[in-house]
CSV table of C-alpha atoms in Angstrom, one decimal:
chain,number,residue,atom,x,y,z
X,1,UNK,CA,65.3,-14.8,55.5
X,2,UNK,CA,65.7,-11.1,56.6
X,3,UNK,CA,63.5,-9.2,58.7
X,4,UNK,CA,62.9,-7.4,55.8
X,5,UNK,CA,62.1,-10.0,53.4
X,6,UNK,CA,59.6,-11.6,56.1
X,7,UNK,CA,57.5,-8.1,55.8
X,8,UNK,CA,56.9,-8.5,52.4
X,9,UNK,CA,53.1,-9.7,51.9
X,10,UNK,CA,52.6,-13.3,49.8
X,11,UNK,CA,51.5,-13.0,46.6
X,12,UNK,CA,48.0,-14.3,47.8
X,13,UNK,CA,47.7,-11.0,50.3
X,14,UNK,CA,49.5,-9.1,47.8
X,15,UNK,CA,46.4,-9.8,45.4
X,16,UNK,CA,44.0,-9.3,47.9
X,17,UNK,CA,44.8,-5.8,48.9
X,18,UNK,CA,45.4,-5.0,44.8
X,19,UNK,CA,41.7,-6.2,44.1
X,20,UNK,CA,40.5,-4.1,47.9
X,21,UNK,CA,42.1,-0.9,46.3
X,22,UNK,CA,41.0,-1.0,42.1
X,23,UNK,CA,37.5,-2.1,43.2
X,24,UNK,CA,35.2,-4.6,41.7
X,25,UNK,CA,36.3,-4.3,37.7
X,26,UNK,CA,39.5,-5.7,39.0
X,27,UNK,CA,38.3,-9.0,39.8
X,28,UNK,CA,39.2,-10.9,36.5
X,29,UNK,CA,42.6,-9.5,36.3
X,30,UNK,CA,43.6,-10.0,39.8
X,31,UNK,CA,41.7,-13.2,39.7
X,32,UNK,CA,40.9,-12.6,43.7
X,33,UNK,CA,37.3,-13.2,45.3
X,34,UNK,CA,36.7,-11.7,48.2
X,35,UNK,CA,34.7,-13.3,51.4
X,36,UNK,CA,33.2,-12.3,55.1
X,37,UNK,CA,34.5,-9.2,56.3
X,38,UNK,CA,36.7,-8.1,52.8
X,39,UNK,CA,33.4,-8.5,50.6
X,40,UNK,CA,31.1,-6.2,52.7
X,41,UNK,CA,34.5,-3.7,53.1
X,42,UNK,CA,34.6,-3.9,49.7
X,43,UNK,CA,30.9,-3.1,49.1
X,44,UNK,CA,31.1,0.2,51.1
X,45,UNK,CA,33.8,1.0,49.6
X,46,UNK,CA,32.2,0.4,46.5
X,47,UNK,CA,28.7,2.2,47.2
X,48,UNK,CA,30.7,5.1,47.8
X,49,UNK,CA,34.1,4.6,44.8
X,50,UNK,CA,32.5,2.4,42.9
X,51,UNK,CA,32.4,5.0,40.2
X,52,UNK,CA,30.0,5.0,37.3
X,53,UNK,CA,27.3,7.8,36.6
X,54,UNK,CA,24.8,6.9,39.3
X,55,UNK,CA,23.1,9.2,41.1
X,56,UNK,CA,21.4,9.0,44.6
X,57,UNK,CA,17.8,7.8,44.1
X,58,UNK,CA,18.7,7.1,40.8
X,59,UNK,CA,17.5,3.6,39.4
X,60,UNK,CA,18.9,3.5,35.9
X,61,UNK,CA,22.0,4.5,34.1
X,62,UNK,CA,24.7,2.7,34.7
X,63,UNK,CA,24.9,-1.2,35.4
X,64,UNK,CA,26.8,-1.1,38.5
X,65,UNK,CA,25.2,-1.6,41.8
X,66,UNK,CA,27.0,0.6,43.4
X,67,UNK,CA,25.4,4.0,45.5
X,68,UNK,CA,23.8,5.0,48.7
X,69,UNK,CA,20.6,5.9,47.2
X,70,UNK,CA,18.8,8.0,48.3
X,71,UNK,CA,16.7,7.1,51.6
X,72,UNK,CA,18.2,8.1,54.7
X,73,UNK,CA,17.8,4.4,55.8
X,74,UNK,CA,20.3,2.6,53.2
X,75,UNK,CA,22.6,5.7,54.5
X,76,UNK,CA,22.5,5.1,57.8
X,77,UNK,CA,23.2,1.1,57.0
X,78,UNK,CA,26.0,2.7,55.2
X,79,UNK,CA,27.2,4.7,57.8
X,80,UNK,CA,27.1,1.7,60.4
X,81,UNK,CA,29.1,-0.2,58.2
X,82,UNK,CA,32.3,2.1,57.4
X,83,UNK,CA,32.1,2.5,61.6
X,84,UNK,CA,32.5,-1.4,61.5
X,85,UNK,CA,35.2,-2.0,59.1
X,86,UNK,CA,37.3,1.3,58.8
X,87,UNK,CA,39.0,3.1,61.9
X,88,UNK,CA,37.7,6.3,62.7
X,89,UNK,CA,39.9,8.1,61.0
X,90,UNK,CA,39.0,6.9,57.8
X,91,UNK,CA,35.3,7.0,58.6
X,92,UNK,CA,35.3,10.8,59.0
X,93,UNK,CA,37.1,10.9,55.6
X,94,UNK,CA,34.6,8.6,53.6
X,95,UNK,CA,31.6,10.5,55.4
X,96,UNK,CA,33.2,13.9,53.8
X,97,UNK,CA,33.3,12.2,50.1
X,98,UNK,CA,29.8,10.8,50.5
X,99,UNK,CA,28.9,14.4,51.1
X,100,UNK,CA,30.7,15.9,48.2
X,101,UNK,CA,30.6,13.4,46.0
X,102,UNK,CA,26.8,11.9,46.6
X,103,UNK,CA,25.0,15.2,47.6
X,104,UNK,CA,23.9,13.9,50.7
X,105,UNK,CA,23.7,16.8,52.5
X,106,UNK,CA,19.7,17.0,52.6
X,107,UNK,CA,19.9,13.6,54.9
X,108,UNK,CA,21.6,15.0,57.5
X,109,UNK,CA,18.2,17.2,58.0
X,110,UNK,CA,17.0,13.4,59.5
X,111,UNK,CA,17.8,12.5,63.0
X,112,UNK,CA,18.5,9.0,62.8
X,113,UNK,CA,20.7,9.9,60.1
X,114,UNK,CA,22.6,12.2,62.7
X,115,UNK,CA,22.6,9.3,65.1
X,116,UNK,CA,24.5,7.4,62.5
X,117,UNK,CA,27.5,9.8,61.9
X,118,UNK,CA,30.9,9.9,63.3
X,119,UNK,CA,31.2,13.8,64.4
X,120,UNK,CA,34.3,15.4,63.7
X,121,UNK,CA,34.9,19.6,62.5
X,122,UNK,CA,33.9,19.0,59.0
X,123,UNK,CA,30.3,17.8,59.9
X,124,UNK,CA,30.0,20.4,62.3
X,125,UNK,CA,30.4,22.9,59.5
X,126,UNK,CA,27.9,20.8,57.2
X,127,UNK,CA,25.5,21.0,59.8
X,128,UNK,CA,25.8,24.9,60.6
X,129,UNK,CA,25.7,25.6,57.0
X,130,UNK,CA,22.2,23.5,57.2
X,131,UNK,CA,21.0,24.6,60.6
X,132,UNK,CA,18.5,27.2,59.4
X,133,UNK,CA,16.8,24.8,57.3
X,134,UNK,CA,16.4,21.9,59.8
X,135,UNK,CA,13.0,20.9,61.3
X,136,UNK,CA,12.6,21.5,65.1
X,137,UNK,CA,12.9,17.5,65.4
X,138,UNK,CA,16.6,17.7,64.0
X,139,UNK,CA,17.8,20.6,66.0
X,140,UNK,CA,18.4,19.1,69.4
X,141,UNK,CA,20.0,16.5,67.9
X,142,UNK,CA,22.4,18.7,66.0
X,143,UNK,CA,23.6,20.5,68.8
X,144,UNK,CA,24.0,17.4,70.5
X,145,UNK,CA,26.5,16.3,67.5
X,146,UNK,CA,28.1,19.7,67.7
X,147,UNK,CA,28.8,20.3,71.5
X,148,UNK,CA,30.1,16.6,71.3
X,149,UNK,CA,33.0,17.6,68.8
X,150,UNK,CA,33.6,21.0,70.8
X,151,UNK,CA,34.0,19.5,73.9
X,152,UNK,CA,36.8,17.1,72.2
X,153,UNK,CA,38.4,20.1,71.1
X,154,UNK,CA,38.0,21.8,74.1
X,155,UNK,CA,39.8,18.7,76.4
X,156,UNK,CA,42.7,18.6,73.4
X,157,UNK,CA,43.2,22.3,73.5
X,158,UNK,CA,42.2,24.4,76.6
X,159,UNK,CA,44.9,23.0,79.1
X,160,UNK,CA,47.8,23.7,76.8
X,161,UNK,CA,46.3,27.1,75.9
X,162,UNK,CA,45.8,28.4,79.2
X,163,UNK,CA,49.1,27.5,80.6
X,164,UNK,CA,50.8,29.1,76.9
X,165,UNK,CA,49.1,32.4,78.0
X,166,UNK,CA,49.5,32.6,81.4
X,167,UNK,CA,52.7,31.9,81.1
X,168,UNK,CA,53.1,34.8,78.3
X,169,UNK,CA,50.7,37.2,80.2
X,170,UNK,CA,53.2,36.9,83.6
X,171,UNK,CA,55.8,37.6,81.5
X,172,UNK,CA,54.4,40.5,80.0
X,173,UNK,CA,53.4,42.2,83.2
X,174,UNK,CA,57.1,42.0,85.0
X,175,UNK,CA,58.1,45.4,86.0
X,176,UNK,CA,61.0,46.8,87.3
X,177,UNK,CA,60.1,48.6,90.4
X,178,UNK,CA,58.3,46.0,92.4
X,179,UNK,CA,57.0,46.1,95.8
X,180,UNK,CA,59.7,43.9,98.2
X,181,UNK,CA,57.1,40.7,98.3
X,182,UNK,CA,56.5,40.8,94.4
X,183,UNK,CA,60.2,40.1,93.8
X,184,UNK,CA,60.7,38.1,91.6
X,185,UNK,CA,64.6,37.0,93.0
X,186,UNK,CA,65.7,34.1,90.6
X,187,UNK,CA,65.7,36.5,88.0
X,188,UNK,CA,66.8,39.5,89.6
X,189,UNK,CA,69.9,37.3,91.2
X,190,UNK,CA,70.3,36.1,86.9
X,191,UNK,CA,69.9,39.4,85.6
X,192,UNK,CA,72.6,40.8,88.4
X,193,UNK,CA,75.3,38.4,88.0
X,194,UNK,CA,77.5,40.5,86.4
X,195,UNK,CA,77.4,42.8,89.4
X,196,UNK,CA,79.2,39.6,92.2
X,197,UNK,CA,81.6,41.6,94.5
X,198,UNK,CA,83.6,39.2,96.3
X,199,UNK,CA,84.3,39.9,100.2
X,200,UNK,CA,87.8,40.4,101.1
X,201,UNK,CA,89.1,37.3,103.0
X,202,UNK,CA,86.6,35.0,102.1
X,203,UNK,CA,88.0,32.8,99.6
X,204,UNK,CA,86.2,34.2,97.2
X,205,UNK,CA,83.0,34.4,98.8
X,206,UNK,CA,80.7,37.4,97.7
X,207,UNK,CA,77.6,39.2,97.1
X,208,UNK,CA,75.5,40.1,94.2
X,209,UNK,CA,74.1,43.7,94.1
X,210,UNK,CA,70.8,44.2,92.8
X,211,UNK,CA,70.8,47.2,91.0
X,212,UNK,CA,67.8,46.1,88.5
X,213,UNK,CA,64.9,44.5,90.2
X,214,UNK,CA,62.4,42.2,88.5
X,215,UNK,CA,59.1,41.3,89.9
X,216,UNK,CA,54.8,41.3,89.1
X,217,UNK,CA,52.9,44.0,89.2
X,218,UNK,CA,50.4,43.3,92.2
X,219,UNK,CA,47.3,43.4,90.2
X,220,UNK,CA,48.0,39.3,89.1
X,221,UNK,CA,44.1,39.4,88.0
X,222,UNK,CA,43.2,42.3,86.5
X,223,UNK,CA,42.5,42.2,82.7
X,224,UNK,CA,46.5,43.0,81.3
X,225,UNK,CA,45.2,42.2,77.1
X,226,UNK,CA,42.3,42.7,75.6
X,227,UNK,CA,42.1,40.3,72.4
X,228,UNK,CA,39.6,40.4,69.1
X,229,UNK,CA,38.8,37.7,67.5
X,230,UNK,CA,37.8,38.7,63.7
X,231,UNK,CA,36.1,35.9,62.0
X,232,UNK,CA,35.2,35.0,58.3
X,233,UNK,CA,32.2,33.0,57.7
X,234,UNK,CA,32.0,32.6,54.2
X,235,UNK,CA,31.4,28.7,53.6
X,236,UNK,CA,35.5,27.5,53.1
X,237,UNK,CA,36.5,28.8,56.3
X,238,UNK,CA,34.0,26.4,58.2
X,239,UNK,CA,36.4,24.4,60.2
X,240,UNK,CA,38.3,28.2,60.9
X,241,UNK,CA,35.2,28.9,62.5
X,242,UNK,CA,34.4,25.7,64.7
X,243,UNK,CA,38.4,26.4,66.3
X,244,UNK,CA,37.8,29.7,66.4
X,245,UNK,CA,34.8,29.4,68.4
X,246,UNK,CA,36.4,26.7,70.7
X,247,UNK,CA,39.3,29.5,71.6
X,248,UNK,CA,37.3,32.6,72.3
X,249,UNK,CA,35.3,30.2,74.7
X,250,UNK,CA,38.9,29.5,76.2
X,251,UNK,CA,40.3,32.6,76.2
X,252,UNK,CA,37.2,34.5,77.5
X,253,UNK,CA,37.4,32.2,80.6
X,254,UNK,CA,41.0,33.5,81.5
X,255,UNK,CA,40.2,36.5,83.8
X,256,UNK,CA,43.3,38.3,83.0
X,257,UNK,CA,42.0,38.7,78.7
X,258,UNK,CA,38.9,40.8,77.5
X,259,UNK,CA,37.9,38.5,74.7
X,260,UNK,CA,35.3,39.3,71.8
X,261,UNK,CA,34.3,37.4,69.2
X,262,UNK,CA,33.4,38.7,65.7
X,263,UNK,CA,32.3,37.0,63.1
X,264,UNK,CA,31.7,38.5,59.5
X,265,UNK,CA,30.2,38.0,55.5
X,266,UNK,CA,28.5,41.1,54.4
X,267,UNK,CA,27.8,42.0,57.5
X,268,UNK,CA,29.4,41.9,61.2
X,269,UNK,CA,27.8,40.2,64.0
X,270,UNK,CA,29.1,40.4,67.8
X,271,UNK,CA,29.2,37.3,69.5
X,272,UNK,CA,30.9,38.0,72.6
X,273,UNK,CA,27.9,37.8,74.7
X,274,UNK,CA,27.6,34.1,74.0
X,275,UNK,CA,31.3,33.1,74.7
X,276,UNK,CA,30.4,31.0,77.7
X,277,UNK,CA,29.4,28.2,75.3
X,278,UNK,CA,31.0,27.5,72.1
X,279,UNK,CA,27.9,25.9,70.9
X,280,UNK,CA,25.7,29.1,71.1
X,281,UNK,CA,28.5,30.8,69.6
X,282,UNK,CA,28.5,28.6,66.2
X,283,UNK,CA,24.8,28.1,66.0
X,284,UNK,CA,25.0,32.3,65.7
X,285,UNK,CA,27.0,31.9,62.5
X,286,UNK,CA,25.7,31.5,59.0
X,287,UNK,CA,28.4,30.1,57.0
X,288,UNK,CA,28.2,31.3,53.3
X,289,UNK,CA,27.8,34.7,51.7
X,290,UNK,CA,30.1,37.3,50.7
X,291,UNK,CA,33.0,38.9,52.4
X,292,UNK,CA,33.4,42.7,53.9
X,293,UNK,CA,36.6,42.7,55.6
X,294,UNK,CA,37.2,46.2,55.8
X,295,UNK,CA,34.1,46.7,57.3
X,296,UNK,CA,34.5,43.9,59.9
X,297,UNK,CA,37.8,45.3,60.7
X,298,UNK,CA,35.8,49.0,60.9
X,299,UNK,CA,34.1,47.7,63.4
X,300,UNK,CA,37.2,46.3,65.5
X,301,UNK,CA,38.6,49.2,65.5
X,302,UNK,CA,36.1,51.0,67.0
X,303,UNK,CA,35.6,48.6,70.0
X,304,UNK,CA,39.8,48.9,70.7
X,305,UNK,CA,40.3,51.3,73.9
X,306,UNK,CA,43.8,50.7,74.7
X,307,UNK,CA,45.9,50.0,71.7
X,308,UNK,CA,48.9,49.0,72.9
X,309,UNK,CA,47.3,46.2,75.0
X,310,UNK,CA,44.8,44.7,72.1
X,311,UNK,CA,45.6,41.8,69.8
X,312,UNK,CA,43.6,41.4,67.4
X,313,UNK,CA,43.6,38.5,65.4
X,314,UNK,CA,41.7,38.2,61.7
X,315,UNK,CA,40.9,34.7,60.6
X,316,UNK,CA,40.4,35.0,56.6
X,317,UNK,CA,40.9,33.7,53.3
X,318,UNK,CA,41.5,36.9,52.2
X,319,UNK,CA,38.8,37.2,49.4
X,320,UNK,CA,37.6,40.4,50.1
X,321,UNK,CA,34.4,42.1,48.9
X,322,UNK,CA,34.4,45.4,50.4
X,323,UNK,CA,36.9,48.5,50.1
X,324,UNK,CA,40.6,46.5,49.2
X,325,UNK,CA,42.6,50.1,50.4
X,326,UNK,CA,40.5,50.8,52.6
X,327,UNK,CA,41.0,47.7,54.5
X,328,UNK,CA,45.0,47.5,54.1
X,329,UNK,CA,44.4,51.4,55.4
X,330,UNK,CA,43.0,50.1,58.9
X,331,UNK,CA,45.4,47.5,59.6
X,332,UNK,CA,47.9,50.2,58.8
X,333,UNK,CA,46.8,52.1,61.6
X,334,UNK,CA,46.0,50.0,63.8
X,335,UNK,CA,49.7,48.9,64.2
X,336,UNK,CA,50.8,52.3,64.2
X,337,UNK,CA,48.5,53.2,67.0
X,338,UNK,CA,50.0,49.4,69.0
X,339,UNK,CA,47.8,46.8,68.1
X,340,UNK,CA,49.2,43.6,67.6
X,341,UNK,CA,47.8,42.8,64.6
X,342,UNK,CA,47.6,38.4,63.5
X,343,UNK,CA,46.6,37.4,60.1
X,344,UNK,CA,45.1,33.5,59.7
X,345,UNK,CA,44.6,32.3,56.6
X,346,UNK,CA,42.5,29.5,58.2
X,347,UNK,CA,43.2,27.9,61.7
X,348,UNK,CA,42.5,24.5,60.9
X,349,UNK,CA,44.3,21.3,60.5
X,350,UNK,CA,44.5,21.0,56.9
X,351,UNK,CA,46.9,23.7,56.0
X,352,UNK,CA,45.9,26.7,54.0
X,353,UNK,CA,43.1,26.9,51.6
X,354,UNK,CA,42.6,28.9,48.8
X,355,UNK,CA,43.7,32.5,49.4
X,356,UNK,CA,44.2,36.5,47.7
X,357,UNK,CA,47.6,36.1,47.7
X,358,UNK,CA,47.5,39.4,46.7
X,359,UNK,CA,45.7,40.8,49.8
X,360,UNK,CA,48.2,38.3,51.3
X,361,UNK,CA,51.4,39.9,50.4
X,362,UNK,CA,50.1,43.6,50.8
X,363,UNK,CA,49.4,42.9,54.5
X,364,UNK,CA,53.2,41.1,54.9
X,365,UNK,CA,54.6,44.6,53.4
X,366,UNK,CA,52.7,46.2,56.4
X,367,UNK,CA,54.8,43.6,58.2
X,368,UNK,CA,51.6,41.2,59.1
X,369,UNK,CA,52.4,38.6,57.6
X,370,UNK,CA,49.2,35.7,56.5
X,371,UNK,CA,49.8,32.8,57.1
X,372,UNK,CA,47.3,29.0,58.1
X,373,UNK,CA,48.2,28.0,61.3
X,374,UNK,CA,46.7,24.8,63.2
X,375,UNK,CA,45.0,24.3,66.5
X,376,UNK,CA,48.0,23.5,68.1
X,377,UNK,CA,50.2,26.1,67.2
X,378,UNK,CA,47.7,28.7,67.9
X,379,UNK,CA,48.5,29.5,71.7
X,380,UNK,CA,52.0,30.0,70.5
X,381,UNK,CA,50.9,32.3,68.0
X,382,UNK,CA,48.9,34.1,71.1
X,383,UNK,CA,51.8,33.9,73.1
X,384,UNK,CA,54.3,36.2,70.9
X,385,UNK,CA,51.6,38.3,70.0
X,386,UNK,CA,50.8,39.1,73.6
X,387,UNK,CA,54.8,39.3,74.5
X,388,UNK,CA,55.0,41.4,71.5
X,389,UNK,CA,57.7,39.1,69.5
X,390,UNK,CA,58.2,37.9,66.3
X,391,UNK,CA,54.9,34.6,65.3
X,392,UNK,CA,56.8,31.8,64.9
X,393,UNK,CA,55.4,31.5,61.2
X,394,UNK,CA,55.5,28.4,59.6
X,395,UNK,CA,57.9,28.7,56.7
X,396,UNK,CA,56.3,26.4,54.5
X,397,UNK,CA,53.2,28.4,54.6
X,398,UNK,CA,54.3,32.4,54.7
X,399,UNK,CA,53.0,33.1,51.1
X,400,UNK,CA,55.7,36.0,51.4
C-alpha cells in the first residue's frame, strides 16, 4: 500500500465527514449517526447552517430546530461552543455569518455576550459601528475587546514597520557633502571603485579616490517626512480603518515622521491628537454615512507645508459623493507641487472590495495608481513612497 493510498479516509470516515458537511437532512442518505463531540459540532454548526426560514426569537415556521434565538444567553452558549470544537480561525468566521446571517448585532450591546466572543478586525468594526448606541455598562467592556485586537496588531506589525521606514528614511536623507564623521565609507569605497589607481611597484596594490562622498545629514532625528493619513469611514471600509488606525499610532511614534490622521464621510474629522492610542483613535470614528473625498482631500491639502517631503496616503473605496473633478483636480496638483500621493482601495487582509473603478482608473492616468494592499505589505508601500520609487503594486489587484 502506497503512502498515498494509506491517506485516503475509509469509507466509515469518509461518511462521517460527508454527513458533518450536508448537515442533518443528510442523515438517511449517508446512513451516518453522529455521537459525543461530532453531534454537538454538528449542532452548532447546524444552529448557525442549518438552513430553513427561522428567524432569531422566532418560534414557528419552519420544523427545524435549528437557530440561536434570540436571548443573548443561548448565544453566548453558542459562542462557547464553536470556541470548543472549531480552531480560532474558524470561530472568527462562524461569528461573522452569525452576524450577517442571524442579525445578531443588537447582542453585542450585552456584556456577557462580549465576554463570549473571539475578537478579531471584523468585530471591532461591528462594535464601532454600534458604539454610540451602547449602554455605559457595555462600553468598557468594548474597548477592552478592541484594545485587545489592536494590540495583536500592533505586536504583528510595529517591529517590521519601523525597521521598513527607518531603513527607507536613512536612505532618503544621504547626502553628498557630508561632514568627515558622517561618512558613510562602505558606500562611498562601492560607489568609487571605478576610480582604483594602482601604485607603481606594488604588485598591483592601489588606492581608490573618493571623488563622490556619501554620508547622513547630521540632523539623524529631526522630522525628514511628514505623512497624511486620509481615511474613509463609510461602513465597508471597517477593517481599512482598524489597520489604519494601528499604523498612524506606529508611525506617529517614529520621531523622524509628522503623522496625521484623517478620517472622513460627509464630513472630515482630525484625529491626530489622539494617535498615542489607537483605541481613542477608532472610538472617534463613526463608520457609515456618505463619502466626500474631495473635500477630505481639501482639507489635506491645506495642512501640507512642504510638498516635496509629504506622503499622503488616501484609503478609499472610491465611491465618491462630493465634487468627482474636483477631486481628480487636487490630486493633480498635489503631485505636481511633490507630494507623494498613495491610493488604497482598502488595507485589509481580504483583498479589494467593491470599488469606482472609474474613479479608479482616472487616478492611474494621473499616474496614482488604486490598488488593496494588506497589513503586511503596507510598510513597503511606505517605504517607496518615502524613497520616492515605483509601489510595488500587486498585479493581480492594479484595476489598470
Amino acid at each position: 500500500m502506497t503512502a498515498r493510498t494509506a491517506e485516503v479516509p475509509a469509507d466509515g470516515e469518509r461518511l462521517r465527514r460527508w454527513r458533518m458537511v450536508l448537515g442533518a437532512d443528510s442523515a438517511e442518505s449517508t446512513g451516518c449517526t453522529l455521537t459525543g463531540r461530532d453531534a454537538a459540532m454538528d449542532s452548532a454548526l447546524g444552529a448557525l447552517y442549518g438552513g430553513g426560514e427561522k428567524k432569531p426569537g422566532s418560534r414557528g415556521g419552519s420544523e427545524r430546530s435549528a437557530g440561536l434565538g434570540a436571548s443573548a444567553p443561548s448565544v453566548a452558549r453558542w459562542l462557547g461552543d464553536i470556541r470548543t470544537y472549531f480552531p480560532s480561525s474558524v470561530v472568527q468566521v462562524m461569528q461573522r455569518d452569525a452576524i450577517d446571517r442571524l442579525g445578531l448585532s443588537a447582542l453585542l450591546l450585552e456584556p456577557e455576550m462580549l465576554e463570549a466572543v473571539e475578537a478579531d478586525v471584523h468585530l471591532v468594526g461591528t462594535l464601532l459601528s454600534l458604539h454610540k448606541a451602547m449602554p455605559e455598562t457595555t462600553k468598557e467592556t468594548a474597548r477592552a475587546v478592541v484594545r485587545k485586537v489592536v494590540e495583536d496588531l500592533e505586536k504583528r506589525l510595529a517591529g517590521r514597520t519601523r525597521a521598513t521606514l527607518t531603513g527607507a528614511l536613512d536612505r532618503s536623507a544621504r547626502i553628498s557633502r557630508p561632514r568627515h564623521r558622517d561618512i558613510d565609507w562602505d558606500r562611498t569605497i562601492r560607489a568609487n571603485l571605478k576610480n582604483y589607481l594602482t601604485v607603481p611597484g606594488t604588485d598591483g596594490a592601489g588606492t581608490v579616490v573618493p571623488e563622490r562622498l556619501i554620508g547622513y545629514g547630521r540632523a539623524a532625528r529631526s522630522v525628514k517626512k511628514d505623512v497624511i493619513l486620509c481615511v474613509d469611514q463609510s461602513g465597508s471600509m471597517a477593517a481599512s480603518v482598524v489597520h489604519a488606525s494601528v499604523f498612524g499610532a506606529v508611525l506617529a511614534s517614529m520621531r523622524t515622521l509628522a503623522t496625521r490622521l484623517v478620517v472622513f464621510d460627509t464630513a472630515v474629522v482630525d484625529l491626530t491628537d489622539q494617535l498615542d492610542d489607537p483605541v481613542d483613535v477608532l472610538f472617534g470614528t463613526q463608520l457609515g454615512g456618505g463619502t466626500d473625498i474631495n473635500r477630505a482631500l481639501a482639507y489635506c491639502q491645506s495642512r501640507i507645508t512642504r510638498p516635496a517631503d509629504t506622503v499622503v496616503v488616501l484609503i478609499s473605496d472610491l465611491y465618491e459623493g462630493g465634487i468627482r473633478d474636483e477631486m481628480l483636480k487636487r490630486v493633480a496638483a498635489m503631485k505636481a507641487s511633490g507630494v507623494q500621493f498613495v491610493t488604497l482601495l482598502a488595507l485589509s487582509d481580504e483583498g479589494a472590495p467593491a470599488y469606482d473603478r472609474e474613479h479608479a482608473a482616472a487616478l492611474g492616468a494621473l499616474g496614482t495608481p488604486a490598488f488593496a494592499c494588506t497589513p503586511d505589505l503596507f510598510p513597503d508601500i511606505m517605504a517607496a513612497a518615502i524613497e520616492k520609487r515605483p509601489l510595488p503594486v500587486p498585479d493581480r489587484e492594479n484595476p489598470r
